[in-house]
């Protein structure tokens, strides 16, 4: 099947949406489909997006710029994407996270729209209404049951296409580049965090924990230089190491180096630039990477995370506003290797059974062939 994937973000970039989109296109390609990705030009300097993201398969990535970042600019870009879709062999399916381009796509094939939040931008909401009114829209894909319920409440009605829940995923651990050499004290347990340093991601909690647990080394992998400076400079601690942004294809090599990994989401979680509060609907990529590598996880006890995480089954869940409970959880895991191993083994088993990108690719395409 020929799949045109329409993405509203840039490739390559430092943002998680780019990782998700490249992993999905990689999985579609692995499943034997002919995929072309249409994205904004890269906002991060990388000559080869496939090497940057660490994809296992290659597929065309076509850069389609927008004249500006307003609604008119995105609609003009959508019109250009439509022209490109009619240039050559027609796709059998048009899939994507770009409401503007999907709403204006030519009637060449069924449409599938994926969204990871309820947009509050009125222009995007208008594009979504246009898209949802199209008879060719076969289904909507969301990442959590919480988002499915809210999406149906916001957009449901006669003729609304089915909404499919497909959580984020991870690839099974494979061969990676040589593991990085981490700074820190020899023999000291390593506590890891992988991800951005945005508001609501719990970076202040991690720094609090580092101050309470001076005998442990804390490593934070990710974050733009601006966000890193915001956290690193004001409260420098000798047992905290900020590694900054790393290519997504290289980040996986860090996770196995940590004894315990953290997902300290706060009650309100924001995307880049403080836009979009997503704590009600999140399906964090980092959690699946942690699970896939069999790491012992301490995560925030947020309702949406219960869709994937179970306390003392595949992680330890603790209140995001109770640092003492996090100290106790980390201390328990470090003192009990059997518990760490049991939680990690169960997490890895769950990923391999149901949360791989290939599973997800097959699920979102089921019945569309």
Short mmCIF file of C-alpha atoms in Angstrom, two decimals:
data_model
loop_
_atom_site.label_atom_id
_atom_site.label_comp_id
_atom_site.label_asym_id
_atom_site.label_seq_id
_atom_site.Cartn_x
_atom_site.Cartn_y
_atom_site.Cartn_z
CA UNK A 1 0.00 0.00 0.00
CA UNK A 2 1.25 3.50 -0.84
CA UNK A 3 0.95 5.74 2.24
CA UNK A 4 1.36 9.51 2.22
CA UNK A 5 2.11 10.68 5.76
CA UNK A 6 1.33 14.40 6.31
CA UNK A 7 3.11 16.01 9.26
CA UNK A 8 2.66 19.59 10.46
CA UNK A 9 6.04 19.70 12.21
CA UNK A 10 9.63 19.87 11.04
CA UNK A 11 11.94 16.95 10.25
CA UNK A 12 14.50 16.81 11.74
CA UNK A 13 13.74 18.67 14.97
CA UNK A 14 14.32 18.43 18.71
CA UNK A 15 10.66 17.71 19.40
CA UNK A 16 8.97 14.45 20.37
CA UNK A 17 6.41 14.71 17.57
CA UNK A 18 9.23 14.19 15.07
CA UNK A 19 10.35 11.02 16.86
CA UNK A 20 6.80 9.68 16.83
CA UNK A 21 6.25 10.43 13.14
CA UNK A 22 9.58 8.95 12.03
CA UNK A 23 9.00 5.81 14.12
CA UNK A 24 5.55 5.36 12.58
CA UNK A 25 6.83 5.80 9.04
CA UNK A 26 9.64 3.37 9.86
CA UNK A 27 7.11 0.81 11.12
CA UNK A 28 4.85 1.26 8.08
CA UNK A 29 7.89 0.65 5.88
CA UNK A 30 8.87 -2.43 7.89
CA UNK A 31 5.34 -3.77 7.31
CA UNK A 32 5.95 -3.61 3.55
CA UNK A 33 4.21 -0.34 2.72
CA UNK A 34 5.58 2.34 0.39
CA UNK A 35 5.73 5.48 2.57
CA UNK A 36 6.43 9.11 1.72
CA UNK A 37 6.60 11.64 4.55
CA UNK A 38 5.66 15.28 3.90
CA UNK A 39 6.96 17.60 6.64
CA UNK A 40 8.13 21.13 7.29
CA UNK A 41 11.83 21.74 6.61
CA UNK A 42 14.14 20.69 9.40
CA UNK A 43 14.63 22.96 12.39
CA UNK A 44 17.65 21.02 13.66
CA UNK A 45 20.93 20.71 11.72
CA UNK A 46 21.18 17.08 10.64
CA UNK A 47 22.16 16.06 7.12
CA UNK A 48 20.41 12.68 7.20
CA UNK A 49 17.11 12.47 9.11
CA UNK A 50 17.21 8.68 9.07
CA UNK A 51 20.60 8.60 10.79
CA UNK A 52 19.51 11.32 13.21
CA UNK A 53 16.36 9.42 14.28
CA UNK A 54 17.94 5.98 14.06
CA UNK A 55 15.31 4.50 11.75
CA UNK A 56 15.82 0.94 10.59
CA UNK A 57 14.41 1.57 7.11
CA UNK A 58 14.65 4.43 4.65
CA UNK A 59 11.71 6.24 3.06
CA UNK A 60 11.42 9.57 1.20
CA UNK A 61 11.09 12.70 3.34
CA UNK A 62 9.76 15.64 1.33
CA UNK A 63 10.16 19.10 2.86
CA UNK A 64 7.25 21.45 2.21
CA UNK A 65 7.75 24.91 3.75
CA UNK A 66 5.01 27.23 4.96
CA UNK A 67 5.27 30.92 3.99
CA UNK A 68 4.50 31.89 7.61
CA UNK A 69 3.31 30.33 10.87
CA UNK A 70 -0.22 31.70 10.76
CA UNK A 71 -3.33 29.86 9.64
CA UNK A 72 -3.15 31.40 6.16
CA UNK A 73 0.44 30.21 5.79
CA UNK A 74 -0.42 26.67 6.83
CA UNK A 75 -3.37 26.58 4.45
CA UNK A 76 -1.14 27.75 1.62
CA UNK A 77 1.29 24.98 2.53
CA UNK A 78 -1.61 22.49 2.62
CA UNK A 79 -2.52 23.46 -0.93
CA UNK A 80 1.06 22.77 -1.99
CA UNK A 81 0.97 19.35 -0.28
CA UNK A 82 -2.23 18.59 -2.21
CA UNK A 83 -0.45 19.38 -5.47
CA UNK A 84 2.41 17.05 -4.55
CA UNK A 85 0.00 14.22 -3.75
CA UNK A 86 -1.31 14.33 -7.32
CA UNK A 87 2.19 14.33 -8.80
CA UNK A 88 2.90 10.73 -9.74
CA UNK A 89 1.31 7.55 -8.45
CA UNK A 90 -1.67 8.28 -6.22
CA UNK A 91 -1.47 7.12 -2.59
CA UNK A 92 -3.74 4.35 -1.34
CA UNK A 93 -3.98 6.03 2.08
CA UNK A 94 -3.37 9.57 3.35
CA UNK A 95 -2.40 9.49 7.02
CA UNK A 96 -1.19 12.23 9.30
CA UNK A 97 -1.16 14.67 12.18
CA UNK A 98 -1.64 17.75 9.97
CA UNK A 99 -5.29 18.83 10.16
CA UNK A 100 -4.80 21.59 7.57
CA UNK A 101 -3.29 19.34 4.90
CA UNK A 102 -5.68 16.46 5.56
CA UNK A 103 -8.68 18.81 5.35
CA UNK A 104 -7.53 20.03 1.93
CA UNK A 105 -6.15 16.73 0.61
CA UNK A 106 -7.50 15.63 -2.78
CA UNK A 107 -10.03 12.80 -2.92
CA UNK A 108 -7.48 10.18 -3.90
CA UNK A 109 -7.70 7.79 -0.96
CA UNK A 110 -9.14 7.28 2.53
CA UNK A 111 -7.89 9.67 5.21
CA UNK A 112 -6.71 8.87 8.75
CA UNK A 113 -6.19 11.69 11.24
CA UNK A 114 -4.02 11.25 14.34
CA UNK A 115 -4.05 13.74 17.20
CA UNK A 116 -2.43 13.71 20.64
CA UNK A 117 -4.49 16.46 22.28
CA UNK A 118 -7.64 18.54 22.01
CA UNK A 119 -6.47 21.68 20.27
CA UNK A 120 -7.43 25.03 21.77
CA UNK A 121 -6.18 26.96 18.73
CA UNK A 122 -9.35 28.17 16.93
CA UNK A 123 -7.75 27.90 13.48
CA UNK A 124 -6.74 24.26 14.01
CA UNK A 125 -10.18 23.51 15.45
CA UNK A 126 -11.73 24.97 12.31
CA UNK A 127 -9.49 22.77 10.14
CA UNK A 128 -10.48 19.75 12.25
CA UNK A 129 -14.18 20.49 11.71
CA UNK A 130 -13.60 20.65 7.96
CA UNK A 131 -11.69 17.37 8.11
CA UNK A 132 -14.29 15.59 10.25
CA UNK A 133 -16.98 16.57 7.72
CA UNK A 134 -15.18 14.76 4.89
CA UNK A 135 -16.75 11.41 3.89
CA UNK A 136 -13.28 10.06 3.08
CA UNK A 137 -12.10 10.34 6.71
CA UNK A 138 -11.95 6.67 7.72
CA UNK A 139 -10.87 7.01 11.36
CA UNK A 140 -9.29 9.17 14.01
CA UNK A 141 -6.34 7.83 16.01
CA UNK A 142 -5.59 9.03 19.55
CA UNK A 143 -3.02 7.91 22.13
CA UNK A 144 -5.11 7.34 25.28
CA UNK A 145 -8.62 6.33 26.26
CA UNK A 146 -8.89 9.61 28.17
CA UNK A 147 -8.31 11.54 24.95
CA UNK A 148 -10.75 9.30 23.06
CA UNK A 149 -13.50 10.12 25.55
CA UNK A 150 -12.81 13.85 25.39
CA UNK A 151 -12.50 13.83 21.60
CA UNK A 152 -15.86 12.07 21.19
CA UNK A 153 -17.46 14.54 23.60
CA UNK A 154 -16.00 17.52 21.73
CA UNK A 155 -16.52 16.29 18.18
CA UNK A 156 -18.96 13.38 18.32
CA UNK A 157 -22.22 13.21 16.45
CA UNK A 158 -23.88 11.50 13.50
CA UNK A 159 -21.35 10.59 10.85
CA UNK A 160 -18.32 10.98 13.12
CA UNK A 161 -15.69 8.42 12.11
CA UNK A 162 -14.56 5.79 14.63
CA UNK A 163 -11.90 6.79 17.15
CA UNK A 164 -9.10 4.26 17.66
CA UNK A 165 -6.86 4.29 20.76
CA UNK A 166 -3.25 3.44 19.92
CA UNK A 167 -0.76 4.24 22.72
CA UNK A 168 2.75 5.37 22.00
CA UNK A 169 5.35 2.62 21.72
CA UNK A 170 9.01 1.67 21.59
CA UNK A 171 11.18 -0.49 19.40
CA UNK A 172 12.55 -3.65 20.99
CA UNK A 173 16.12 -3.08 22.19
CA UNK A 174 18.58 -3.76 19.40
CA UNK A 175 22.11 -2.99 18.39
CA UNK A 176 23.05 0.57 19.29
CA UNK A 177 26.19 2.62 18.98
CA UNK A 178 28.80 2.18 21.68
CA UNK A 179 27.32 3.38 24.98
CA UNK A 180 28.38 6.85 26.05
CA UNK A 181 30.87 7.32 28.87
CA UNK A 182 28.95 8.99 31.65
CA UNK A 183 30.56 11.40 34.09
CA UNK A 184 30.16 10.74 37.77
CA UNK A 185 31.58 8.75 40.63
CA UNK A 186 32.66 5.13 40.06
CA UNK A 187 30.32 2.62 41.63
CA UNK A 188 27.65 5.19 42.52
CA UNK A 189 24.07 4.28 41.46
CA UNK A 190 22.83 6.24 38.47
CA UNK A 191 19.36 7.76 38.41
CA UNK A 192 18.26 8.72 34.89
CA UNK A 193 15.79 10.98 33.17
CA UNK A 194 15.35 11.18 29.41
CA UNK A 195 13.27 13.90 27.79
CA UNK A 196 12.66 17.60 27.50
CA UNK A 197 13.01 20.07 30.34
CA UNK A 198 9.70 21.87 29.79
CA UNK A 199 7.45 23.15 32.55
CA UNK A 200 5.58 20.36 34.25
CA UNK A 201 8.13 17.65 33.42
CA UNK A 202 9.28 17.48 37.05
CA UNK A 203 12.81 18.82 36.65
CA UNK A 204 12.45 20.76 39.90
CA UNK A 205 11.49 17.49 41.62
CA UNK A 206 14.58 15.74 40.22
CA UNK A 207 16.82 18.52 41.55
CA UNK A 208 15.07 18.28 44.91
CA UNK A 209 15.70 14.52 44.97
CA UNK A 210 19.36 15.04 44.08
CA UNK A 211 19.73 17.34 47.05
CA UNK A 212 18.07 14.80 49.36
CA UNK A 213 20.11 11.87 47.97
CA UNK A 214 23.69 13.16 47.67
CA UNK A 215 25.04 9.61 47.50
CA UNK A 216 23.46 9.05 44.08
CA UNK A 217 24.29 10.52 40.67
CA UNK A 218 21.44 12.01 38.63
CA UNK A 219 21.67 12.22 34.83
CA UNK A 220 19.29 14.25 32.67
CA UNK A 221 19.44 13.54 28.92
CA UNK A 222 17.63 16.05 26.72
CA UNK A 223 16.56 19.65 26.58
CA UNK A 224 17.34 22.67 24.46
CA UNK A 225 20.30 24.87 25.48
CA UNK A 226 17.86 27.52 26.74
CA UNK A 227 15.91 25.07 28.91
CA UNK A 228 19.09 23.45 30.13
CA UNK A 229 20.51 26.82 31.23
CA UNK A 230 17.28 27.59 33.04
CA UNK A 231 17.71 24.59 35.33
CA UNK A 232 21.46 23.99 35.40
CA UNK A 233 22.88 27.38 36.26
CA UNK A 234 20.73 28.58 39.20
CA UNK A 235 21.01 25.43 41.34
CA UNK A 236 24.13 23.56 40.33
CA UNK A 237 24.60 20.36 42.37
CA UNK A 238 27.73 18.20 42.25
CA UNK A 239 25.74 14.99 41.70
CA UNK A 240 23.58 16.26 38.81
CA UNK A 241 24.71 15.97 35.17
CA UNK A 242 22.85 17.66 32.32
CA UNK A 243 23.71 15.98 29.01
CA UNK A 244 21.59 18.22 26.77
CA UNK A 245 19.91 17.23 23.54
CA UNK A 246 21.11 14.06 21.84
CA UNK A 247 19.96 12.66 18.48
CA UNK A 248 16.96 10.39 19.10
CA UNK A 249 18.84 7.50 17.53
CA UNK A 250 21.56 7.87 20.17
CA UNK A 251 19.37 8.44 23.24
CA UNK A 252 18.45 4.76 23.49
CA UNK A 253 22.06 3.92 24.34
CA UNK A 254 21.78 5.96 27.56
CA UNK A 255 18.76 4.21 29.07
CA UNK A 256 20.44 0.85 29.88
CA UNK A 257 23.15 2.71 31.82
CA UNK A 258 20.74 3.81 34.56
CA UNK A 259 19.82 1.80 37.66
CA UNK A 260 16.52 3.62 38.14
CA UNK A 261 14.70 5.93 35.71
CA UNK A 262 12.27 8.71 36.50
CA UNK A 263 9.08 10.03 34.89
CA UNK A 264 8.21 12.83 37.34
CA UNK A 265 5.35 14.48 35.45
CA UNK A 266 3.52 17.16 37.40
CA UNK A 267 -0.23 17.68 37.59
CA UNK A 268 0.01 20.13 34.70
CA UNK A 269 2.34 19.22 31.81
CA UNK A 270 3.07 21.57 28.93
CA UNK A 271 4.45 21.12 25.44
CA UNK A 272 7.22 23.23 23.87
CA UNK A 273 6.94 26.92 24.60
CA UNK A 274 4.33 26.36 27.30
CA UNK A 275 1.71 25.62 24.64
CA UNK A 276 -0.84 22.87 25.17
CA UNK A 277 -1.47 21.43 28.64
CA UNK A 278 -1.45 17.65 28.05
CA UNK A 279 -1.42 15.93 31.46
CA UNK A 280 -4.99 14.64 30.98
CA UNK A 281 -4.14 12.78 27.74
CA UNK A 282 -0.40 12.03 27.72
CA UNK A 283 1.16 8.76 26.53
CA UNK A 284 4.84 9.62 27.05
CA UNK A 285 7.37 8.13 24.65
CA UNK A 286 9.98 7.97 27.41
CA UNK A 287 7.88 5.54 29.45
CA UNK A 288 7.82 3.02 26.62
CA UNK A 289 11.55 3.39 26.05
CA UNK A 290 12.12 2.79 29.76
CA UNK A 291 9.84 -0.26 29.71
CA UNK A 292 11.43 -1.68 26.56
CA UNK A 293 14.86 -1.59 28.21
CA UNK A 294 13.63 -3.30 31.35
CA UNK A 295 14.47 -0.39 33.63
CA UNK A 296 12.98 0.08 37.09
CA UNK A 297 10.72 3.14 36.85
CA UNK A 298 9.43 5.60 39.41
CA UNK A 299 6.62 7.59 37.80
CA UNK A 300 4.05 10.15 38.82
CA UNK A 301 0.72 8.76 39.91
CA UNK A 302 -1.43 10.55 37.31
CA UNK A 303 -4.76 9.04 36.20
CA UNK A 304 -3.89 8.81 32.49
CA UNK A 305 -0.68 6.90 33.19
CA UNK A 306 -2.73 4.12 34.79
CA UNK A 307 -3.66 3.09 31.24
CA UNK A 308 -0.11 1.72 30.93
CA UNK A 309 1.51 1.66 34.38
CA UNK A 310 0.60 -0.42 37.43
CA UNK A 311 2.19 0.18 40.79
CA UNK A 312 4.46 -2.68 41.85
CA UNK A 313 3.75 -4.50 38.59
CA UNK A 314 5.81 -2.59 36.01
CA UNK A 315 6.83 0.48 38.04
CA UNK A 316 6.44 2.32 41.31
CA UNK A 317 3.86 5.14 41.20
CA UNK A 318 4.21 8.05 43.59
CA UNK A 319 2.41 11.40 44.05
CA UNK A 320 4.14 14.08 41.96
CA UNK A 321 4.04 16.57 44.86
CA UNK A 322 5.55 14.30 47.54
CA UNK A 323 9.38 14.28 47.28
CA UNK A 324 9.72 12.13 50.41
CA UNK A 325 7.70 9.38 48.73
CA UNK A 326 10.04 9.52 45.71
CA UNK A 327 13.09 9.29 47.96
CA UNK A 328 11.58 6.22 49.62
CA UNK A 329 10.78 4.63 46.24
CA UNK A 330 14.27 5.16 44.84
CA UNK A 331 15.84 3.90 48.08
CA UNK A 332 13.65 0.78 48.03
CA UNK A 333 14.54 -0.04 44.43
CA UNK A 334 18.26 0.37 44.99
CA UNK A 335 18.10 -1.84 48.08
CA UNK A 336 16.11 -4.59 46.35
CA UNK A 337 17.69 -5.81 43.06
CA UNK A 338 15.04 -8.54 42.77
CA UNK A 339 12.27 -5.95 42.76
CA UNK A 340 14.11 -3.86 40.17
CA UNK A 341 14.52 -6.91 37.98
CA UNK A 342 10.88 -8.03 38.37
CA UNK A 343 9.48 -4.62 37.46
CA UNK A 344 11.86 -4.30 34.52
CA UNK A 345 11.15 -7.79 33.19
CA UNK A 346 7.40 -7.22 33.29
CA UNK A 347 7.71 -3.86 31.56
CA UNK A 348 9.84 -5.35 28.79
CA UNK A 349 7.40 -8.22 28.33
CA UNK A 350 4.47 -5.82 27.96
CA UNK A 351 6.26 -3.76 25.33
CA UNK A 352 7.22 -6.82 23.29
CA UNK A 353 3.68 -8.22 23.56
CA UNK A 354 1.68 -5.12 22.68
CA UNK A 355 3.57 -1.81 22.55
CA UNK A 356 5.99 -2.02 19.64
CA UNK A 357 5.81 0.43 16.75
CA UNK A 358 5.11 -2.47 14.39
CA UNK A 359 2.12 -3.52 16.50
CA UNK A 360 0.88 0.06 16.41
CA UNK A 361 1.33 0.39 12.66
CA UNK A 362 -0.66 -2.78 12.06
CA UNK A 363 -3.41 -1.65 14.48
CA UNK A 364 -3.97 1.79 12.94
CA UNK A 365 -4.16 0.30 9.42
CA UNK A 366 -6.35 -2.69 10.28
CA UNK A 367 -9.29 -2.92 7.90
CA UNK A 368 -8.02 -0.15 5.60
CA UNK A 369 -6.18 -2.34 3.09
#
